[in-house]
mmCIF file of C-alpha atoms in Angstrom:
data_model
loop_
_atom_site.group_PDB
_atom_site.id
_atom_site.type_symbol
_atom_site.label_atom_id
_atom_site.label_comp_id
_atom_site.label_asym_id
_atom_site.label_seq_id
_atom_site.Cartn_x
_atom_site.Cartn_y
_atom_site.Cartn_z
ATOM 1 C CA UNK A 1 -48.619 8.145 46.468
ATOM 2 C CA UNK A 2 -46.197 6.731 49.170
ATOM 3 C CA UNK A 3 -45.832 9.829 51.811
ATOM 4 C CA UNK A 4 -43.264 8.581 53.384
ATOM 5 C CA UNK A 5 -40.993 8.713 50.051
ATOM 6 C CA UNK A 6 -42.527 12.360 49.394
ATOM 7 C CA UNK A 7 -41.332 12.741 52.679
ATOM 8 C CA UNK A 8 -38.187 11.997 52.453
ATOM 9 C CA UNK A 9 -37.873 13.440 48.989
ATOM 10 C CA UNK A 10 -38.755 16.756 50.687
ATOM 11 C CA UNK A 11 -36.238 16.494 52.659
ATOM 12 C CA UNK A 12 -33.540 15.391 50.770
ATOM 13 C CA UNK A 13 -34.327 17.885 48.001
ATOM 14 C CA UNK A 14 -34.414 21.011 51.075
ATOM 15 C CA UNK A 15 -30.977 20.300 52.504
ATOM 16 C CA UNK A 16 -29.135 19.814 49.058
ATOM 17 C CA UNK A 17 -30.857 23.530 48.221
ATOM 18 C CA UNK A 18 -29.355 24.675 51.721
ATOM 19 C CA UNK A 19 -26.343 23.328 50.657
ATOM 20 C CA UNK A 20 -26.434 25.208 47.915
ATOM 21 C CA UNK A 21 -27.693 28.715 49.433
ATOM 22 C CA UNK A 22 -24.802 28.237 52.684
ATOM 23 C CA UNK A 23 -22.306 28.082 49.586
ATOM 24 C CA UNK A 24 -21.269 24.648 50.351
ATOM 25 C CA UNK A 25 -22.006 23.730 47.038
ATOM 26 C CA UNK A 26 -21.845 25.376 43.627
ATOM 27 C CA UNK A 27 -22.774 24.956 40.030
ATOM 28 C CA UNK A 28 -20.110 22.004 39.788
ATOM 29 C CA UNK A 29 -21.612 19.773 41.796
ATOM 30 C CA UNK A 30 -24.972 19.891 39.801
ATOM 31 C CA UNK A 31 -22.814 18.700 37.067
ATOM 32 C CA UNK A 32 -21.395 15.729 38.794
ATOM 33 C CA UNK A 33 -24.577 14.608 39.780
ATOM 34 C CA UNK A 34 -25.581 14.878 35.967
ATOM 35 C CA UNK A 35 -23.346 12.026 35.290
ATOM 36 C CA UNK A 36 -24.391 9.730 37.575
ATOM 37 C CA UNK A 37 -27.273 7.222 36.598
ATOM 38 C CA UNK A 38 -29.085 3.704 36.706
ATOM 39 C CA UNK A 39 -25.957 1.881 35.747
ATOM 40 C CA UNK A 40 -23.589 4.291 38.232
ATOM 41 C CA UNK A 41 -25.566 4.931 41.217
ATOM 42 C CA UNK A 42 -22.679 5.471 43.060
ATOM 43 C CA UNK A 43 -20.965 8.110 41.127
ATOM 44 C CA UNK A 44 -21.400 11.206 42.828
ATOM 45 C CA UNK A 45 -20.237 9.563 46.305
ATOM 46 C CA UNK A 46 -16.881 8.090 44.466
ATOM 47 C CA UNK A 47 -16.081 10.721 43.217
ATOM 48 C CA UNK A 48 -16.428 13.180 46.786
ATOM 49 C CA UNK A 49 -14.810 10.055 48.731
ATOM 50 C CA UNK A 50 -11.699 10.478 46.348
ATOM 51 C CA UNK A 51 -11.588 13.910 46.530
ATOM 52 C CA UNK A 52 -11.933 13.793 50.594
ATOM 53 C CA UNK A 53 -8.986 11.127 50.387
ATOM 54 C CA UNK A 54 -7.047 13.504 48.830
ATOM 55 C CA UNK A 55 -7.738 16.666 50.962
ATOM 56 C CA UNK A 56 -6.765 14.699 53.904
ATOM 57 C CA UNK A 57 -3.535 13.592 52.233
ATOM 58 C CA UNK A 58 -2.365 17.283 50.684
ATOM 59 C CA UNK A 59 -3.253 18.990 54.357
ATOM 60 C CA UNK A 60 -0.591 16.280 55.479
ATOM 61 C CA UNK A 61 1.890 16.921 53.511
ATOM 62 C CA UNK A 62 1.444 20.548 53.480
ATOM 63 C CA UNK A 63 1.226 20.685 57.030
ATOM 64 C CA UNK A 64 4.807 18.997 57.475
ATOM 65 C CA UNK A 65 5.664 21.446 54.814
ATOM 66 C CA UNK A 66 4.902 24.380 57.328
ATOM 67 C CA UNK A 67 5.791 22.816 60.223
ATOM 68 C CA UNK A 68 9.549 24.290 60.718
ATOM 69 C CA UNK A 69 9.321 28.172 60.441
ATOM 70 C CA UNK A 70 13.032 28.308 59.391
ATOM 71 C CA UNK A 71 12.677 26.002 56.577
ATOM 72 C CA UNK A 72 9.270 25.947 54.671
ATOM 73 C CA UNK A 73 8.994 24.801 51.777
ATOM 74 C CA UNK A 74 7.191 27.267 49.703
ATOM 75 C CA UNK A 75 7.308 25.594 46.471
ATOM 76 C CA UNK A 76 6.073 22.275 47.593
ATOM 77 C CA UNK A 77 3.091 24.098 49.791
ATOM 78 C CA UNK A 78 1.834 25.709 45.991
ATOM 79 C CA UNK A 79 1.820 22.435 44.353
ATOM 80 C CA UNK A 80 -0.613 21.239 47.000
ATOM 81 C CA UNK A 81 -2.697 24.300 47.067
ATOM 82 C CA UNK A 82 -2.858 23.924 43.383
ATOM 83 C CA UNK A 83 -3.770 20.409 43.618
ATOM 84 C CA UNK A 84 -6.653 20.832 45.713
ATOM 85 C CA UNK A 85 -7.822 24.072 44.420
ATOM 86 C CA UNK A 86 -7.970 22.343 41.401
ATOM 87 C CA UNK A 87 -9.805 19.371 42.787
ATOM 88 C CA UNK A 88 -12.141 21.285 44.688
ATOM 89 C CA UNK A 89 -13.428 22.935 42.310
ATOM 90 C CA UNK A 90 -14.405 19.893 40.158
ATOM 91 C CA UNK A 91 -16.493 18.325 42.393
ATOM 92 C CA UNK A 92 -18.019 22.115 43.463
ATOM 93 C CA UNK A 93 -16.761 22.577 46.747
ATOM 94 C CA UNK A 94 -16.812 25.856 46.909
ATOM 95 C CA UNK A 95 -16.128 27.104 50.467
ATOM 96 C CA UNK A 96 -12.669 24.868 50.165
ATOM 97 C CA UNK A 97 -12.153 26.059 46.548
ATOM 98 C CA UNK A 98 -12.740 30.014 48.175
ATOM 99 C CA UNK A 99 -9.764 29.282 51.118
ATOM 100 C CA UNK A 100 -7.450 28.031 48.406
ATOM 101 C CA UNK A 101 -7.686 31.400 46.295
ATOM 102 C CA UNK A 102 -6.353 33.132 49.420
ATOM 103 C CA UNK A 103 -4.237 30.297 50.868
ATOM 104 C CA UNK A 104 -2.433 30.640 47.152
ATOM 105 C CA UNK A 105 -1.860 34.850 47.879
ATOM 106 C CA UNK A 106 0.261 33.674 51.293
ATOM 107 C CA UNK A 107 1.874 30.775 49.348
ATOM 108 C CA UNK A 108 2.865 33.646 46.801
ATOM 109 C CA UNK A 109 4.278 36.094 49.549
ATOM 110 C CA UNK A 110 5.567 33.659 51.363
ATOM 111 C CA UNK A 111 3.079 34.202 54.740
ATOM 112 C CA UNK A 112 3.914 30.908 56.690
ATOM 113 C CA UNK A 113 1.110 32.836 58.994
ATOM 114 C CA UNK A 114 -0.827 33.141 56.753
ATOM 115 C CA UNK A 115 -0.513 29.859 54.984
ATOM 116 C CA UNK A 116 -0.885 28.065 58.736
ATOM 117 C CA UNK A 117 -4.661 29.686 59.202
ATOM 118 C CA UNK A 118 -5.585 28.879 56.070
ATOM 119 C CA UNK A 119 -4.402 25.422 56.245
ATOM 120 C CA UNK A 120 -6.035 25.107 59.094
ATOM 121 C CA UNK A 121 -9.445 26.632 57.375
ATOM 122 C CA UNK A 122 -9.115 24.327 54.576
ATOM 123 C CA UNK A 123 -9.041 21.560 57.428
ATOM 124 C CA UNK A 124 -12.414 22.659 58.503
ATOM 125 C CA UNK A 125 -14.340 23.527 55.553
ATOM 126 C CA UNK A 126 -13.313 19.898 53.846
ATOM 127 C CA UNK A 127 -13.934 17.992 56.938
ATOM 128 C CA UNK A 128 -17.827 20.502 57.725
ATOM 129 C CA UNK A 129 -18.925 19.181 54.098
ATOM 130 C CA UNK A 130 -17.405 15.829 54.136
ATOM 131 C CA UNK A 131 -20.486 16.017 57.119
ATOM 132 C CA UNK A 132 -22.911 17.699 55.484
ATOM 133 C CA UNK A 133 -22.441 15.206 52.087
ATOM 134 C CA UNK A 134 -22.728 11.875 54.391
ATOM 135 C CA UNK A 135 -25.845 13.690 55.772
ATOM 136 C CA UNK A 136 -27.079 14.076 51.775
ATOM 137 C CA UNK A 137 -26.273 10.437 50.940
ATOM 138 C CA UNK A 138 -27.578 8.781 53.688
ATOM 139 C CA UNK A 139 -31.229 10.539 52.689
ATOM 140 C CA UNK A 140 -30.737 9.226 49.353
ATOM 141 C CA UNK A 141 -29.981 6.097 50.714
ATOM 142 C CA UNK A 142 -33.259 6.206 52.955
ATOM 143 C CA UNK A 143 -35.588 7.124 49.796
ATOM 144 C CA UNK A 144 -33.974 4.206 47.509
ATOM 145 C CA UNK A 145 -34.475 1.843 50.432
ATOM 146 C CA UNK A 146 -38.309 3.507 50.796
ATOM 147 C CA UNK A 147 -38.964 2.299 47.223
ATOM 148 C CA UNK A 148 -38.650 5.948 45.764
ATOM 149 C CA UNK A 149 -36.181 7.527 43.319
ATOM 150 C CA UNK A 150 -34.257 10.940 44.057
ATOM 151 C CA UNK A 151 -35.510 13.681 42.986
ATOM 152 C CA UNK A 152 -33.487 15.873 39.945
ATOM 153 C CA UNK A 153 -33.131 19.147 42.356
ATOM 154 C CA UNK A 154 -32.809 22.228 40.184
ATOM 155 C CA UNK A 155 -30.984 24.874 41.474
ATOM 156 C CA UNK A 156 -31.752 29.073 40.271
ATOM 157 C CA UNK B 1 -4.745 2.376 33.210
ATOM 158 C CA UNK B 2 -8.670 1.842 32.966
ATOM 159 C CA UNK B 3 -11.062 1.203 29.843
ATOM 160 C CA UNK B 4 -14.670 1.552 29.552
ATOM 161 C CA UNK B 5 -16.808 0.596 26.979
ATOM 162 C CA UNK B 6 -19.737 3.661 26.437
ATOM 163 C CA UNK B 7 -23.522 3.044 27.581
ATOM 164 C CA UNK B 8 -25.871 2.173 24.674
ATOM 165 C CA UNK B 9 -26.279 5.501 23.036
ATOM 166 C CA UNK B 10 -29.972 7.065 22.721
ATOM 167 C CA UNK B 11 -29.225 8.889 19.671
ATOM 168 C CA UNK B 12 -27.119 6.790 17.357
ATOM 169 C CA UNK B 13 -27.008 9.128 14.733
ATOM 170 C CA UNK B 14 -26.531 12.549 16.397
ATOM 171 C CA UNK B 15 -23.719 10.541 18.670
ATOM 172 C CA UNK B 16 -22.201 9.179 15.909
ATOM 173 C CA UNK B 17 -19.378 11.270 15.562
ATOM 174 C CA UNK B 18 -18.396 10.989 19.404
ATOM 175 C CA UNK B 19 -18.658 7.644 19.289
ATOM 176 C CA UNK B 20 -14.574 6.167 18.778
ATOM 177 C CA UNK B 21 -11.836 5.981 21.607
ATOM 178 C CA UNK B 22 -10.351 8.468 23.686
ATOM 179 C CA UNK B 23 -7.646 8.668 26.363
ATOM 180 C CA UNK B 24 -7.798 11.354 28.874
ATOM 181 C CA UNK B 25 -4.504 11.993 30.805
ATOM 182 C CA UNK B 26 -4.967 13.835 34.200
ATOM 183 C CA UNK B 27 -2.981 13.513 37.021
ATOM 184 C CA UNK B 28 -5.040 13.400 40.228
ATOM 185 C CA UNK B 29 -7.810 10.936 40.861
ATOM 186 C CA UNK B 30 -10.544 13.052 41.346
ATOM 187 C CA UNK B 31 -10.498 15.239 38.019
ATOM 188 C CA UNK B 32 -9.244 11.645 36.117
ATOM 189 C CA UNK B 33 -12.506 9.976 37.498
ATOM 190 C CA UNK B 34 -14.952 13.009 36.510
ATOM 191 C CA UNK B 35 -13.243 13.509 33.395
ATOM 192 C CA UNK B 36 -13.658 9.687 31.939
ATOM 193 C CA UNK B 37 -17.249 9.630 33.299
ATOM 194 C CA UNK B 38 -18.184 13.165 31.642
ATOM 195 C CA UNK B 39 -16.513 11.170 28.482
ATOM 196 C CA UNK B 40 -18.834 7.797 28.835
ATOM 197 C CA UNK B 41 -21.649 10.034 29.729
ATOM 198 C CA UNK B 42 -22.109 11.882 26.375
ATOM 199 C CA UNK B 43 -21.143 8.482 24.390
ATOM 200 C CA UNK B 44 -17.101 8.048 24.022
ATOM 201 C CA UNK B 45 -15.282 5.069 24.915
ATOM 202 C CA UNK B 46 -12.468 6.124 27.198
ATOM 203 C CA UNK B 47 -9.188 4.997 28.630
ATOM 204 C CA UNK B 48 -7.829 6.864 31.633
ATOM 205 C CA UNK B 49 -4.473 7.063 32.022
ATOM 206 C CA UNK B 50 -1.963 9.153 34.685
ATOM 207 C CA UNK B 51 1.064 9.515 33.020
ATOM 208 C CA UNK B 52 2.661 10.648 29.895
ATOM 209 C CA UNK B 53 4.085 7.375 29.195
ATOM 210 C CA UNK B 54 1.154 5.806 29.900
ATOM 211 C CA UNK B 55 -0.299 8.200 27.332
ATOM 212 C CA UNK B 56 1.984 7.344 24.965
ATOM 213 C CA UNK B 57 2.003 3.307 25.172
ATOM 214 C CA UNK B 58 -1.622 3.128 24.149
ATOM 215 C CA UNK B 59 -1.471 5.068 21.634
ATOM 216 C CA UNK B 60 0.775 2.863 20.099
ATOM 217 C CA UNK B 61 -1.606 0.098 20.778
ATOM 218 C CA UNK B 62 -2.731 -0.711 17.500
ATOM 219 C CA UNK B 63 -5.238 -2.449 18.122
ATOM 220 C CA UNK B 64 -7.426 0.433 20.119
ATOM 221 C CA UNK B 65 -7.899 3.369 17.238
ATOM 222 C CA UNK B 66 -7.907 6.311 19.691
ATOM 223 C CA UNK B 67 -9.264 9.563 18.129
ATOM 224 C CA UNK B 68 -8.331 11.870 20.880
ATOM 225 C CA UNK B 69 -6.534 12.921 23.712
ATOM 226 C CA UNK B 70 -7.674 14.832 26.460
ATOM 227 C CA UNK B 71 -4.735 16.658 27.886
ATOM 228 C CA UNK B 72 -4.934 18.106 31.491
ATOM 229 C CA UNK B 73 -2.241 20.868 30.911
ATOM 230 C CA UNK B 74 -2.265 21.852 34.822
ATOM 231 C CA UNK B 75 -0.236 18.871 36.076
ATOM 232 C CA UNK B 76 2.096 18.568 38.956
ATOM 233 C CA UNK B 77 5.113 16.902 38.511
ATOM 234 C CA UNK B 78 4.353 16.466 34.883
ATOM 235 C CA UNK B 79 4.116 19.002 31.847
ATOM 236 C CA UNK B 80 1.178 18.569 29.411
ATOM 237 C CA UNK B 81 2.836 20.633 26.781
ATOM 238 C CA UNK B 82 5.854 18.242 26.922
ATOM 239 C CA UNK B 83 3.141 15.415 26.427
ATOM 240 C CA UNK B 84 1.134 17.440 23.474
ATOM 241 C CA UNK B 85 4.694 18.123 21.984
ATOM 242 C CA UNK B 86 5.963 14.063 22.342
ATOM 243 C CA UNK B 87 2.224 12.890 20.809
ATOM 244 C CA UNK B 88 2.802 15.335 17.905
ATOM 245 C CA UNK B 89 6.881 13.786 17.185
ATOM 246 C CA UNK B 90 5.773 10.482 16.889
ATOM 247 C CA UNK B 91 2.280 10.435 15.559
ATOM 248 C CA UNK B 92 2.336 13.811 13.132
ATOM 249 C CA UNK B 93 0.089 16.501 12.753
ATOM 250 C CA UNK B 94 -2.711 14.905 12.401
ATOM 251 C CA UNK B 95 -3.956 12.543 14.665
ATOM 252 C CA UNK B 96 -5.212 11.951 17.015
ATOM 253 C CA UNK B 97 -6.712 15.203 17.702
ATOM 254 C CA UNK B 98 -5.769 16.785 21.105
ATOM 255 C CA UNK B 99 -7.890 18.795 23.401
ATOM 256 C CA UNK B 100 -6.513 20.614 26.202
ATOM 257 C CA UNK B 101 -8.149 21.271 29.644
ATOM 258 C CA UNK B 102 -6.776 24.619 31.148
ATOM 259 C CA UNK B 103 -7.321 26.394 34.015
ATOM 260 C CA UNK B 104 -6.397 29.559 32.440
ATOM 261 C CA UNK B 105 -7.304 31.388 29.006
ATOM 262 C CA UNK B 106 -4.686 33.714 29.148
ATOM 263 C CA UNK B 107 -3.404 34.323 25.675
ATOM 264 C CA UNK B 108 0.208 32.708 26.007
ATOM 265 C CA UNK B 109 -1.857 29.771 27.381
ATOM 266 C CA UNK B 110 -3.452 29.429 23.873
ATOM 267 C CA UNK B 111 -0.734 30.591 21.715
ATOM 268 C CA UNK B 112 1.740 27.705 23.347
ATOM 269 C CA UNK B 113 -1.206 25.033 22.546
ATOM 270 C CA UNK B 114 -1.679 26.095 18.721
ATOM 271 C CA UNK B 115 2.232 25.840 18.732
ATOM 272 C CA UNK B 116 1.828 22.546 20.111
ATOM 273 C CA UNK B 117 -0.836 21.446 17.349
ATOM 274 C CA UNK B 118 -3.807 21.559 20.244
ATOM 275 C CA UNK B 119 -6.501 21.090 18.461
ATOM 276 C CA UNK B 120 -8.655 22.885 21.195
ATOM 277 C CA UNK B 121 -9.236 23.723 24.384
ATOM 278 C CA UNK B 122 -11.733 24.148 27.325
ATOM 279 C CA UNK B 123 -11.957 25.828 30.656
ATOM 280 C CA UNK B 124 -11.816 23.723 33.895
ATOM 281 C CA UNK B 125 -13.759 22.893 35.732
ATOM 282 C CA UNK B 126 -15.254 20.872 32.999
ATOM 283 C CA UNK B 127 -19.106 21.569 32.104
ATOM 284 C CA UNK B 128 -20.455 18.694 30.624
ATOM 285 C CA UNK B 129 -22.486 20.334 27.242
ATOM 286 C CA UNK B 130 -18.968 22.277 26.974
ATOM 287 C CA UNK B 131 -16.713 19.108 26.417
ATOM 288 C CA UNK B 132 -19.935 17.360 24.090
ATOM 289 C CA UNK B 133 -19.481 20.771 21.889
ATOM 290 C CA UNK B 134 -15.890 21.013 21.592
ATOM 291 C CA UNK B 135 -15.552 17.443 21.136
ATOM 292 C CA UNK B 136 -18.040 17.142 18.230
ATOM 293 C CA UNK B 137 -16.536 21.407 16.281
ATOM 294 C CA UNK B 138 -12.548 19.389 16.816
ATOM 295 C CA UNK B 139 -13.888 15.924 14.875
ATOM 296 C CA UNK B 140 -15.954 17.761 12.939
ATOM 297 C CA UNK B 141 -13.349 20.281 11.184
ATOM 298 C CA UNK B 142 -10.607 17.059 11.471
ATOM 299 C CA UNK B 143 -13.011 15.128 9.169
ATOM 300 C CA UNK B 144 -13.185 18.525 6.848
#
């Protein structure tokens, strides 16, 4: 038995759990990685590099959407919320999934405040797992290169 | 607009009545991506399309039988029930059988898709064993 894979293994299967248990990740994310196999290795990091892409481009635009207190548009700031909400919580990211349920109740009242913190908050939490995920992939990288396979983590 | 053909299939038999062509229509990469995968993944052969029209142009490819649509209702910028109700015009009743992805299961949600002729509907986000099931109780009662 190659340690250095079990090793590695170890490793990679401790920090996805923490991801898990910090509430980085949820139940959604288990399911992506159940679609990715032999013949799409890949998968699971297409998909989150999309979804990054896209966080980064909605905080844009909603951010020029906030930018003038006297003329926000409040309609246009939804549809982004909605967008990522949505997005977010396909791929199981739950922390930004969490700050788009309350980022929608300022959208609703029209809190530019409000809106601007969580914007702001959505900035962080997307950008802390984009982090955490290169962190994940680059151990799964390390254990394919080792000669090992990754390990199917189950999650209680 | 993307096609995939399916992986070989482990169980021919029980797969059998997935197996056949299906367009999913959503409008944002991410859930498009997941979606079509999710579809390949329990045996369907898919093409992924972003817009209505899009939706519409290969169904009238007759050359690629499609069984089913699945509709993301929840679209910016585009209205799924206006796709449902454009699919149902042209093509009738009958096919291809429609199944709607909803963020919400509130009950105006579901009585607008049986107006539409939805043939069902699931919860997003999207469990895997969820769409296999729903898939397999819509073909089943179509072929009834």
């Amino acid at each position: 038995m190659n340690t250095v894979v079990a090793q590695l293994q170890r490793q990679f299967q401790d920090y996805l759990v923490s991801l898990y248990q910090q509430g980085f990740l949820d139940n959604q994310f288990t399911e992506l990685r159940k679609l990715q196999d032999e013949g799409t290795p890949d998968f699971v990091a297409e998909v989150v590099s999309l979804f990054f892409d896209d966080c980064s481009k909605l905080i844009n635009s909603m951010s020029r959407s906030l930018e003038r207190p006297e003329n926000v548009d409040f309609k246009q700031v939804d549809s982004g919320v909605h967008q990522l909400k949505g997005s977010s919580s396909s791929v199981g990211a739950r922390r930004v999934k969490n700050v788009c349920i309350s980022f929608k109740e300022c959208c609703d009242v029209q809190n530019r405040e409000g809106c601007l913190r969580c914007l702001q908050q959505v900035d962080y939490e997307y950008k802390m797992l984009k982090t955490k995920l290169q962190d994940l992939f680059n151990l799964e990288q390390q254990i394919v290169q080792a000669g090992g396979a990754i390990p199917q983590v189950n999650i209680n | 607009m993307l096609a995939g053909k399916a992986p070989g299939l482990q169980h021919p038999n029980s797969n059998s009545i997935l197996r056949g062509l299906i367009i999913t229509l959503a409008y944002d990469d991410v859930n498009r991506t997941v979606t079509k995968r999710l579809l390949e993944k329990i045996g369907c052969e898919v093409t992924a399309v972003s817009s209505g029209f899009e939706c519409l142009s290969a169904l009238s490819n007759v050359e690629m039988p499609y069984r089913v649509v699945i509709l993301d209702l929840q679209m910016p910028e585009m209205d799924g029930f206006e796709v449902a109700m454009k699919i149902r015009k042209f093509y009738g009743y009958h096919w291809p059988l429609i199944i709607a992805l909803t963020a919400s299961t509130e009950d105006h949600v579901r009585e607008r898709c049986l107006q539409m002729g939805v043939n069902g509907m699931i919860q997003k986000p999207v469990l895997l064993h969820v769409m296999d099931s729903e898939l397999r109780r819509a073909l089943q009662s179509a072929s009834e």
